[in-house]
mmCIF file of N, CA and C in Angstrom:
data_model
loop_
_atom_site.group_PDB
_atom_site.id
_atom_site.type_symbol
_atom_site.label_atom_id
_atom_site.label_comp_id
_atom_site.label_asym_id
_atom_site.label_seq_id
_atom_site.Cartn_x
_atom_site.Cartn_y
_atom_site.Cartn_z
ATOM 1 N N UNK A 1 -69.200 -35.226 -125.830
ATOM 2 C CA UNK A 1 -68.148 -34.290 -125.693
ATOM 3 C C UNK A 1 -67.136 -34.779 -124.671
ATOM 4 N N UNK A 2 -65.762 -34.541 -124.826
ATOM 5 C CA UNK A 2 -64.835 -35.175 -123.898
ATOM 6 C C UNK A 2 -64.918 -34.049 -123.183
ATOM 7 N N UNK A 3 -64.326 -34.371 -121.935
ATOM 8 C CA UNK A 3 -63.640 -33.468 -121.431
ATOM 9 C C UNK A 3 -62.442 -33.338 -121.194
ATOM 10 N N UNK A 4 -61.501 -32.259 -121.273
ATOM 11 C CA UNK A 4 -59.957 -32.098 -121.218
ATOM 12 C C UNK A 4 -59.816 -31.262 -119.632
ATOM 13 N N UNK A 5 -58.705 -31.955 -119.376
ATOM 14 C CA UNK A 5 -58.282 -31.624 -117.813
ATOM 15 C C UNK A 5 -57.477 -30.450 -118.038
ATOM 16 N N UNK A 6 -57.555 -29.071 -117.442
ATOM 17 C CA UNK A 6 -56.860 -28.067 -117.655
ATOM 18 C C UNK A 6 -55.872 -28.070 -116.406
ATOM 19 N N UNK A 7 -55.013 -27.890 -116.955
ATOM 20 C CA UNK A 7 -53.402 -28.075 -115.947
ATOM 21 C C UNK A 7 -53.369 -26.637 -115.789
ATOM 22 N N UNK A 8 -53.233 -26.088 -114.257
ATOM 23 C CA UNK A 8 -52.482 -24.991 -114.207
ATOM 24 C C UNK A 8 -50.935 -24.897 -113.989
ATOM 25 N N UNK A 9 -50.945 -23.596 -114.904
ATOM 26 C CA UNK A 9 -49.300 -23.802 -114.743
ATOM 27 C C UNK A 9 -49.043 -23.005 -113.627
ATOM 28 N N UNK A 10 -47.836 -23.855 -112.550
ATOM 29 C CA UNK A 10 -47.794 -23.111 -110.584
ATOM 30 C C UNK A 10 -46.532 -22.676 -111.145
ATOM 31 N N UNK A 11 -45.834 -22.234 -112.010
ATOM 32 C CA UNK A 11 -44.506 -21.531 -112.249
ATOM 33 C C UNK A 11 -44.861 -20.500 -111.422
ATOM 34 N N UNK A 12 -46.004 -19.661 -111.833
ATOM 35 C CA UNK A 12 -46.131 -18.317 -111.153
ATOM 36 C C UNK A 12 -46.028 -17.888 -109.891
ATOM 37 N N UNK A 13 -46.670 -19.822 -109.032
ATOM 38 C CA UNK A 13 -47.128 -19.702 -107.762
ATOM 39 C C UNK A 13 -45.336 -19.614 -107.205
ATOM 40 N N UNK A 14 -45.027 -20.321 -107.634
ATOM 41 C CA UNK A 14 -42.943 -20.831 -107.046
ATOM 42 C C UNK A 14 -42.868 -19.608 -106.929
ATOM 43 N N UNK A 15 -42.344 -18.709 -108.244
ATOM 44 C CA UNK A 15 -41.869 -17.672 -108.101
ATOM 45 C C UNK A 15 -42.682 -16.668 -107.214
ATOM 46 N N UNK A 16 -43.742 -16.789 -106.807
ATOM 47 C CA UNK A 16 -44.030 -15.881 -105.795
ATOM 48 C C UNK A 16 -43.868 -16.057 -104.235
ATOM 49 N N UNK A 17 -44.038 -17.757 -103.902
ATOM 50 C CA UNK A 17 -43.464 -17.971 -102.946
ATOM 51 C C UNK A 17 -41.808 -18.110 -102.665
ATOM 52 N N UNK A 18 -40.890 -18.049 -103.582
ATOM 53 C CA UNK A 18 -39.770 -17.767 -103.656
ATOM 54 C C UNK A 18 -39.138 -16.707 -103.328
ATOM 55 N N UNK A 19 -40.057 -15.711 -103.879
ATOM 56 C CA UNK A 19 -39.927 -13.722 -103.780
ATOM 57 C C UNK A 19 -40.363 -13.822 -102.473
ATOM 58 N N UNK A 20 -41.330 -13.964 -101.525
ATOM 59 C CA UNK A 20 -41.638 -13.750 -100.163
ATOM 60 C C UNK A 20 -40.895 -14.622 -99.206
ATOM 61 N N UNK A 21 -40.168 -15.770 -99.452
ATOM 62 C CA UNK A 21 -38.796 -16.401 -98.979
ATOM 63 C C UNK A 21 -37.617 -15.047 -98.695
ATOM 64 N N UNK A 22 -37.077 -14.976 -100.032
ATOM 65 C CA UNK A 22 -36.557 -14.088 -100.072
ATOM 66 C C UNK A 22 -36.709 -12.702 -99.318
ATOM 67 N N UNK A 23 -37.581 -12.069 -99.251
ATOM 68 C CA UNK A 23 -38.032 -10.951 -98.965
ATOM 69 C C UNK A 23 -37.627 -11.089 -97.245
ATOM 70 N N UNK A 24 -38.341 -12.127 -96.726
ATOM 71 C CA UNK A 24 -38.794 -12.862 -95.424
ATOM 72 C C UNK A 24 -37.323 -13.052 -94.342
ATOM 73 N N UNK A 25 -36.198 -13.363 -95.461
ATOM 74 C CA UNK A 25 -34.578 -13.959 -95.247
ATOM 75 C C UNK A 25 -34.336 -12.386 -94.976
ATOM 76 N N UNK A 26 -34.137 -11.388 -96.014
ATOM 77 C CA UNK A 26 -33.280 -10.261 -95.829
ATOM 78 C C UNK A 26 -34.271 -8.950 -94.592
ATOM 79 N N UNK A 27 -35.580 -9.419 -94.456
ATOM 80 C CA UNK A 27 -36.087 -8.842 -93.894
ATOM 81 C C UNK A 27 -35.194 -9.247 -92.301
ATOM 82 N N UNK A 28 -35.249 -10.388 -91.896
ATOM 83 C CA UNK A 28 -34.510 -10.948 -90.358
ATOM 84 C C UNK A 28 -32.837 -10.809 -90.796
ATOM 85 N N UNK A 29 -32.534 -10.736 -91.251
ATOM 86 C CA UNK A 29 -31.262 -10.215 -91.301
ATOM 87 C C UNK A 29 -30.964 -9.061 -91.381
ATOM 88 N N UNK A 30 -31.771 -7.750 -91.552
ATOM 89 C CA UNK A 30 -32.003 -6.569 -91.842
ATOM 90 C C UNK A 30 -32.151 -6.229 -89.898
ATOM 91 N N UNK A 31 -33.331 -6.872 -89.327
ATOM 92 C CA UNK A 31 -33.114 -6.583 -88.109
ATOM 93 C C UNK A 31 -31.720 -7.202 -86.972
ATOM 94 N N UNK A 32 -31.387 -7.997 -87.480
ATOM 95 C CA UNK A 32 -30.302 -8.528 -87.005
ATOM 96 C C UNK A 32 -28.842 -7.649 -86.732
ATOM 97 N N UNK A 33 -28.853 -6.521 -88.344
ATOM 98 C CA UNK A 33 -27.838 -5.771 -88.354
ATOM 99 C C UNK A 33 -28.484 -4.593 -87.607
ATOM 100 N N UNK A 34 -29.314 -4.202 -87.446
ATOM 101 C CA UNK A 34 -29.946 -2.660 -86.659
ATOM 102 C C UNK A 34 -28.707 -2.306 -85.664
ATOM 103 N N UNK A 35 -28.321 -1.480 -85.778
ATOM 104 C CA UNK A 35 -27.391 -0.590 -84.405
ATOM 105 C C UNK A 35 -28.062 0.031 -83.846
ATOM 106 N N UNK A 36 -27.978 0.013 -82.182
ATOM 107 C CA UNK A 36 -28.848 1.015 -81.223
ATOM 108 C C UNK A 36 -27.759 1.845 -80.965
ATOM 109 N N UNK A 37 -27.427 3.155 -81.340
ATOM 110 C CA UNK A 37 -26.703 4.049 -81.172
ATOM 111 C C UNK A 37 -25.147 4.266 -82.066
ATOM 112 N N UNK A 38 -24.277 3.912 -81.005
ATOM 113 C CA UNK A 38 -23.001 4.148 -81.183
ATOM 114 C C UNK A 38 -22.248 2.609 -81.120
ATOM 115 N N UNK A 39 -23.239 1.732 -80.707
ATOM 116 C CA UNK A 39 -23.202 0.083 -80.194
ATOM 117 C C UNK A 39 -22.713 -0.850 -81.368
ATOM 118 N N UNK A 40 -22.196 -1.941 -81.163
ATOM 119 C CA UNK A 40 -22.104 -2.257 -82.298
ATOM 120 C C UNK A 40 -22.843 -3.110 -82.999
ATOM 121 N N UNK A 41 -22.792 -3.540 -83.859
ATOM 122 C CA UNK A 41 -23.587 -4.242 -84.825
ATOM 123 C C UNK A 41 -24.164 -5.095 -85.035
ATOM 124 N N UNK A 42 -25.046 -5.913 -85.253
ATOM 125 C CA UNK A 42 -25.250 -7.480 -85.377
ATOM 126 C C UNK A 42 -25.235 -8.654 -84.084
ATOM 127 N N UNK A 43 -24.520 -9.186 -84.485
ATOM 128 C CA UNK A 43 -24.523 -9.950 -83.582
ATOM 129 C C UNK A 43 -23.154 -10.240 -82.855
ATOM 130 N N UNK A 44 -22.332 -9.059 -83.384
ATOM 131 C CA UNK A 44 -20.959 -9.078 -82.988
ATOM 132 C C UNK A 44 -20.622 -9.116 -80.978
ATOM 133 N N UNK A 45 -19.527 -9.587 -80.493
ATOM 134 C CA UNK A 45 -19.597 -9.624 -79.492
ATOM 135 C C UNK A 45 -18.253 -8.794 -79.088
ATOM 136 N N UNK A 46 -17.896 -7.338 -78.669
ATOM 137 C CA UNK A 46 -16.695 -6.506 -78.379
ATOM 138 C C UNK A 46 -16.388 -6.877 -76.932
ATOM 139 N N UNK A 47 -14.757 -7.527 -76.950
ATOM 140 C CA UNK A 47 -14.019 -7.884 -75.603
ATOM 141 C C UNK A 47 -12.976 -6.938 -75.751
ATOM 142 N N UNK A 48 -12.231 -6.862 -74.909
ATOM 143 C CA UNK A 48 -10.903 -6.180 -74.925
ATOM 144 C C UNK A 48 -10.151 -7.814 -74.062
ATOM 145 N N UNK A 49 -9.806 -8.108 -75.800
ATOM 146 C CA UNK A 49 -8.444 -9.526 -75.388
ATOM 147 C C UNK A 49 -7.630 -9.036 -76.197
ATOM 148 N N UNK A 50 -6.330 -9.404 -74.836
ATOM 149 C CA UNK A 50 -5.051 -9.000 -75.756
ATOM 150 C C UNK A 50 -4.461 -10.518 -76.001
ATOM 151 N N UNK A 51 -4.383 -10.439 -77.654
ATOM 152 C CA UNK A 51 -4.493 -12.108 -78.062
ATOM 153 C C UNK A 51 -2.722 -11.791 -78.634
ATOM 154 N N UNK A 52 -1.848 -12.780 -78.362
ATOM 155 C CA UNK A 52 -0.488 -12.840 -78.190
ATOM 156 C C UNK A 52 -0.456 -13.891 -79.205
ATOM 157 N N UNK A 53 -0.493 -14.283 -80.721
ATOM 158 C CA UNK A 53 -0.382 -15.018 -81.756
ATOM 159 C C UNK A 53 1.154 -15.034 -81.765
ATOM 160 N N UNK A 54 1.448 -16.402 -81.388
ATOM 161 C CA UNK A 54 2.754 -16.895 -81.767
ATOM 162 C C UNK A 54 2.801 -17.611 -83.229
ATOM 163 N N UNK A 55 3.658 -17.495 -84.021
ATOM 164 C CA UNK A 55 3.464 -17.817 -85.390
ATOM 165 C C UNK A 55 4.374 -19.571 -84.841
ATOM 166 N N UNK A 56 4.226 -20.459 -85.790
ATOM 167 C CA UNK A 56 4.882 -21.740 -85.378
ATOM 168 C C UNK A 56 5.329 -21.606 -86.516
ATOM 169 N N UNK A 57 6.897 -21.634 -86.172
ATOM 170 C CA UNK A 57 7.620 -21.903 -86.798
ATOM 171 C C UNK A 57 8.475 -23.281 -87.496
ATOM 172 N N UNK A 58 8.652 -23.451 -88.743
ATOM 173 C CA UNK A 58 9.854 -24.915 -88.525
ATOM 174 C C UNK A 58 11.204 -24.689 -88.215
ATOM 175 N N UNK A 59 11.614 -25.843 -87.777
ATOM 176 C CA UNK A 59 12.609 -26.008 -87.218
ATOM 177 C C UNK A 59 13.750 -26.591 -87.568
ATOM 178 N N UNK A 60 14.885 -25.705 -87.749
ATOM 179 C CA UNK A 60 16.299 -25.845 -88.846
ATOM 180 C C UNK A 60 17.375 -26.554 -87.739
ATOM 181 N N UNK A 61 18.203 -27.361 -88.139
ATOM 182 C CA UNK A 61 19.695 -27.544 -87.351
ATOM 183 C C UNK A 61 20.373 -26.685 -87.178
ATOM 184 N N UNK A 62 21.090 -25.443 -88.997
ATOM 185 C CA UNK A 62 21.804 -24.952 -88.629
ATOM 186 C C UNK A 62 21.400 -23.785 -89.632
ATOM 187 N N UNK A 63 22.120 -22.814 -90.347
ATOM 188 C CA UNK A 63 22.166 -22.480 -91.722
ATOM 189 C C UNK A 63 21.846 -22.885 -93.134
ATOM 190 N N UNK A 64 22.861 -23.823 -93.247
ATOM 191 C CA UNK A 64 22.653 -24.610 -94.404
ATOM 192 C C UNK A 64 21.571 -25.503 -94.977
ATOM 193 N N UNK A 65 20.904 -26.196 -93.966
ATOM 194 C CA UNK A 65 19.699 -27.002 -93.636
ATOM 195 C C UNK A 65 18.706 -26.155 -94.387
ATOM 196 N N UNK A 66 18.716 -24.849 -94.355
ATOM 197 C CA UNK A 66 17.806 -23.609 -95.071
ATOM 198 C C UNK A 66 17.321 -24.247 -96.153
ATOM 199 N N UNK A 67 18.404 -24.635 -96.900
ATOM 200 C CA UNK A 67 18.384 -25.423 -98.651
ATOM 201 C C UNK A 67 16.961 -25.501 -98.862
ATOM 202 N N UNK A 68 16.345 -26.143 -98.587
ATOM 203 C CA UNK A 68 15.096 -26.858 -98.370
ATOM 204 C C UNK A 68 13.809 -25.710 -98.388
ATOM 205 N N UNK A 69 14.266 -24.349 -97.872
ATOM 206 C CA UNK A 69 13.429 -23.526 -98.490
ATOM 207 C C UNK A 69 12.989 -23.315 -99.631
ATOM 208 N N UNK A 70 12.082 -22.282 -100.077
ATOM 209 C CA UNK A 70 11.669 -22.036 -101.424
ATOM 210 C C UNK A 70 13.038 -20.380 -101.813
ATOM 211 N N UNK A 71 13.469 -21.071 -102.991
ATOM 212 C CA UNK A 71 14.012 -19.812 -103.908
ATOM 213 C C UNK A 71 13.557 -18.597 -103.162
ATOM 214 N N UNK A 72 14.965 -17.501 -103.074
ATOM 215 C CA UNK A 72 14.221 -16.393 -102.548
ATOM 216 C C UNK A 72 15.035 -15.762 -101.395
ATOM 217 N N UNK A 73 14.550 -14.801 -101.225
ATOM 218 C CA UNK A 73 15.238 -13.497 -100.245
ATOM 219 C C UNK A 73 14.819 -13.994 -98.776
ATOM 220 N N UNK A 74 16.033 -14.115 -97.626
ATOM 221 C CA UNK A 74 15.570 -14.267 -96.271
ATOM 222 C C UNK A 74 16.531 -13.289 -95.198
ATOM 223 N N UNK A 75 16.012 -13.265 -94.056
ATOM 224 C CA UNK A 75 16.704 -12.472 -93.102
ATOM 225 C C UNK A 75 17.130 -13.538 -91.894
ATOM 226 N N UNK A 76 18.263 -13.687 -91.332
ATOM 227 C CA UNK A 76 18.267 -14.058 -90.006
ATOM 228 C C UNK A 76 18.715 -13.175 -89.048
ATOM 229 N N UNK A 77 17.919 -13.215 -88.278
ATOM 230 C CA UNK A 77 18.086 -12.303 -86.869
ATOM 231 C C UNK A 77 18.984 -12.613 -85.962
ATOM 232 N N UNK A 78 19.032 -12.342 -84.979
ATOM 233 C CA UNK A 78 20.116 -12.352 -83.522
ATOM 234 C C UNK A 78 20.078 -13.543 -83.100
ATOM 235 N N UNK A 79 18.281 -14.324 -82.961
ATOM 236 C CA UNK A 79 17.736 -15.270 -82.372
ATOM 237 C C UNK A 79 17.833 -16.341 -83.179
ATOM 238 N N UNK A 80 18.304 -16.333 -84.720
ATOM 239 C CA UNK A 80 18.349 -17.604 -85.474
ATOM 240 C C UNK A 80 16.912 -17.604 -85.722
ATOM 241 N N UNK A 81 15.593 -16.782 -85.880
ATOM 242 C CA UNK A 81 14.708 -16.629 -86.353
ATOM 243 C C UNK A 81 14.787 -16.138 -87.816
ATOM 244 N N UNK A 82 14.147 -16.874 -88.924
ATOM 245 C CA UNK A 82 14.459 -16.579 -90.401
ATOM 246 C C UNK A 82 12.878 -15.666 -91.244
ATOM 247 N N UNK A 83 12.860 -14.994 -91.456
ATOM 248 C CA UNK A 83 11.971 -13.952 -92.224
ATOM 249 C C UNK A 83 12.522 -14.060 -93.708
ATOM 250 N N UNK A 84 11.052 -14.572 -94.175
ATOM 251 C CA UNK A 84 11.059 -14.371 -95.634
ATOM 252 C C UNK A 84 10.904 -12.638 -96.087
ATOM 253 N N UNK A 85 11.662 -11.652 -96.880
ATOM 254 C CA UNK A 85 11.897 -11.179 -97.482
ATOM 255 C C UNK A 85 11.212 -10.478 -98.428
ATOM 256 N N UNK A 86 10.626 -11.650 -99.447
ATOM 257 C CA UNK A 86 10.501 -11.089 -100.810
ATOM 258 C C UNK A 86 8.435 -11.111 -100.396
ATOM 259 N N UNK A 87 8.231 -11.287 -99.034
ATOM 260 C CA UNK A 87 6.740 -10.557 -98.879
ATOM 261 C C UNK A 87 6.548 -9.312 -97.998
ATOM 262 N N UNK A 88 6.451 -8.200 -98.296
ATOM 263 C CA UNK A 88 5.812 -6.491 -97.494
ATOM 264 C C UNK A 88 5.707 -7.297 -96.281
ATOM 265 N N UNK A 89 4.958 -8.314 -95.426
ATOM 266 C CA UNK A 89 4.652 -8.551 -94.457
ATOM 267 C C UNK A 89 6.227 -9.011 -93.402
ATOM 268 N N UNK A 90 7.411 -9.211 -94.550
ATOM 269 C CA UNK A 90 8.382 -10.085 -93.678
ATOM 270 C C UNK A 90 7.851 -11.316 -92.335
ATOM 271 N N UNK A 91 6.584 -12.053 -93.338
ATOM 272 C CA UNK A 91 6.795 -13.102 -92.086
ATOM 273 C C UNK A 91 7.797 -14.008 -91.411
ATOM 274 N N UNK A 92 7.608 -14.110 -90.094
ATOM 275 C CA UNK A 92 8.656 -15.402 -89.625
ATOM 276 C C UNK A 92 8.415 -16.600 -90.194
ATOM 277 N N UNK A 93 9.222 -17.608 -90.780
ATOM 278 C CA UNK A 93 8.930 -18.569 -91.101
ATOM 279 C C UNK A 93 9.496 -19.715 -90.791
ATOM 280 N N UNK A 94 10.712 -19.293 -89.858
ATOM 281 C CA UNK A 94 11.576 -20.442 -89.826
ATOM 282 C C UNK A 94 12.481 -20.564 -88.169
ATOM 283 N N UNK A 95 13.097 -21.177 -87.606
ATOM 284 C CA UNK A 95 13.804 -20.632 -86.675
ATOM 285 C C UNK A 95 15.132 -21.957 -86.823
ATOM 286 N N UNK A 96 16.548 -21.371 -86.972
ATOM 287 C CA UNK A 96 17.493 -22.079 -86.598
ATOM 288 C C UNK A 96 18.254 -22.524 -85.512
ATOM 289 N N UNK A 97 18.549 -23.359 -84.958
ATOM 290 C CA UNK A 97 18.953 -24.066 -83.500
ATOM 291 C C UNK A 97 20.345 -23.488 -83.465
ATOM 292 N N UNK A 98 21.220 -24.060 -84.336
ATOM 293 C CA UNK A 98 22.443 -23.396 -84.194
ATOM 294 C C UNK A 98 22.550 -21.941 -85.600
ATOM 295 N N UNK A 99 23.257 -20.866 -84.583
ATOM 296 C CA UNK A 99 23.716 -19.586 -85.590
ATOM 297 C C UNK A 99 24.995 -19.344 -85.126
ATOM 298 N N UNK A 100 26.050 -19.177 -86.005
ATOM 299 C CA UNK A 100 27.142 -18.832 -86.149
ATOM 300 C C UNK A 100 26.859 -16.919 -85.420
ATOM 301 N N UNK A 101 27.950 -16.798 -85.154
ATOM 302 C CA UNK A 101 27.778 -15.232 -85.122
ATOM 303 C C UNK A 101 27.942 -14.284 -86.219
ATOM 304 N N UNK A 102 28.852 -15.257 -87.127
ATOM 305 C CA UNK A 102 29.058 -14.245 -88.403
ATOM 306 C C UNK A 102 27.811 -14.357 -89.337
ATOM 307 N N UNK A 103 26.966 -15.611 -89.141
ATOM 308 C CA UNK A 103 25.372 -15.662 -89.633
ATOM 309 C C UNK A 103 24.251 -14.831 -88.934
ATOM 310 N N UNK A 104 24.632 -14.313 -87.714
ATOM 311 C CA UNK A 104 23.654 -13.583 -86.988
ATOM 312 C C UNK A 104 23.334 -11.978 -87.831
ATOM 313 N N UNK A 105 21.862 -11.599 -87.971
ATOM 314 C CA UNK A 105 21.702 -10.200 -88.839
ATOM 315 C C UNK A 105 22.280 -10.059 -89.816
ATOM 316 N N UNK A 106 22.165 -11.413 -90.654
ATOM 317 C CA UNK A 106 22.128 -11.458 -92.219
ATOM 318 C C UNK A 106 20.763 -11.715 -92.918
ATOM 319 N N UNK A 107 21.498 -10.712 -94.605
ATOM 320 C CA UNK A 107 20.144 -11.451 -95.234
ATOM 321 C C UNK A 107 20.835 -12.088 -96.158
ATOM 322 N N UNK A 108 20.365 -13.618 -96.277
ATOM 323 C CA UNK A 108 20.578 -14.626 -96.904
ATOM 324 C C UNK A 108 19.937 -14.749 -98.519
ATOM 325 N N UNK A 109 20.219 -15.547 -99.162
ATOM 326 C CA UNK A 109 19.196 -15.727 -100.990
ATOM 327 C C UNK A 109 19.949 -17.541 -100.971
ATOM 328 N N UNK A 110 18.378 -17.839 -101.224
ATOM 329 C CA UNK A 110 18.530 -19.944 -101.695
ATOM 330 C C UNK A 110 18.376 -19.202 -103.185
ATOM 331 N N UNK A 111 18.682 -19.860 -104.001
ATOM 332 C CA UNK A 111 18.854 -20.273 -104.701
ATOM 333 C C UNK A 111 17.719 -21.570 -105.476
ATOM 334 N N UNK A 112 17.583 -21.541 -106.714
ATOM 335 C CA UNK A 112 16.661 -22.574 -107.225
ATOM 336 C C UNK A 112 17.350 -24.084 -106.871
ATOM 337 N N UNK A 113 18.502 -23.847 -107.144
ATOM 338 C CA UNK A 113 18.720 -25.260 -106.356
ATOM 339 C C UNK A 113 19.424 -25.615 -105.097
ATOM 340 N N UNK A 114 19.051 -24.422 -104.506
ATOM 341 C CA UNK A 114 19.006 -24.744 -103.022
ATOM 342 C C UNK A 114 20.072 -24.510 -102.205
ATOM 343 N N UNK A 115 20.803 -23.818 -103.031
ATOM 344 C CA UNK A 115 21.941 -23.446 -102.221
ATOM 345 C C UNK A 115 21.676 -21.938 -101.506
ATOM 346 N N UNK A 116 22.651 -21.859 -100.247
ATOM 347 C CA UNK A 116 22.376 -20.768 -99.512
ATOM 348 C C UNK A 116 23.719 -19.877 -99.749
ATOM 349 N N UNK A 117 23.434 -18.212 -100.015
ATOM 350 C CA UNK A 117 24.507 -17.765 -100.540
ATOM 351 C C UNK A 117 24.169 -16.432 -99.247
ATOM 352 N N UNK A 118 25.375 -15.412 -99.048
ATOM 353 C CA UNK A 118 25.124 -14.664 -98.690
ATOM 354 C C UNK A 118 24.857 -13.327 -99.291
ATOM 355 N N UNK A 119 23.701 -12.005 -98.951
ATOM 356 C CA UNK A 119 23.570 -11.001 -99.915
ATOM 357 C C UNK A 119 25.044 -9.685 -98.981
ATOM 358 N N UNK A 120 25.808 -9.455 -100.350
ATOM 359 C CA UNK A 120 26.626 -8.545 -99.889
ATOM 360 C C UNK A 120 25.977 -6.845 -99.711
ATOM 361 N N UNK A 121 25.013 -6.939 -100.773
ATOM 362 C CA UNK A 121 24.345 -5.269 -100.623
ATOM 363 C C UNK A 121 22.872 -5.523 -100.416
ATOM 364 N N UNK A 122 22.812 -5.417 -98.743
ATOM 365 C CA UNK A 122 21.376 -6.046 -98.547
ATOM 366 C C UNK A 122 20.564 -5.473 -99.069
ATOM 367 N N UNK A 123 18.987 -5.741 -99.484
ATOM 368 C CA UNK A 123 17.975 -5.303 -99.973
ATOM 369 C C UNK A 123 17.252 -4.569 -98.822
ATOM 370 N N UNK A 124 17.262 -2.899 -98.944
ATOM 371 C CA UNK A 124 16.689 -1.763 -97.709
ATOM 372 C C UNK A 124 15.098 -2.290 -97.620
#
């Protein structure tokens, strides 16, 4: 009579040591998030910094130099600082060295090819 070698199949064993991996992971992360009270959370760390984010801007010669922007609605301010427009956020994006005064607290539109025009009925 031969004998035949019976193979067990360890699929079962993986997947069970896989499930108690698992289990093992969300269990320490489970204590990790615990709040003692009103405290905060995790592993978070609460300062009171007052953080002063200067946005960096690029840097234009004059007006016209604008060209080079993307198509689209802009503002220039008092400071020759340029705000894109056509985003809810009006970020700063730009700042010009020289501003005319009659360019100061305009809103400007480039153009697809890059020309800078002025808007006569600004956009509220």
């Amino acid at each position: 009579m031969k004998h035949k070698k019976i193979i067990k199949n360890k699929s079962g064993e993986s997947f069970g040591v896989a499930l108690a991996a698992i289990f093992l992971s969300i269990s320490i992360f489970s204590i990790a998030f615990i709040s003692e009270g009103s405290k905060i959370t995790g592993f978070a760390v609460k300062e009171n910094v007052d953080v002063n984010v200067q946005p960096i801007l690029v840097m234009f010669k004059d007006v016209n130099s604008l060209s080079t922007l993307a198509a689209g609605n802009y503002y220039i301010d008092s400071d020759g600082i340029v705000y894109w427009m056509d985003d809810e956020s009006k970020p700063a994006i730009a700042k010009v060295n020289f501003v005319d005064e009659s360019q100061k607290n305009r809103q400007i539109y480039i153009d697809d090819n890059g020309r800078v025009g002025y808007v006569l009925n600004p956009i509220s």
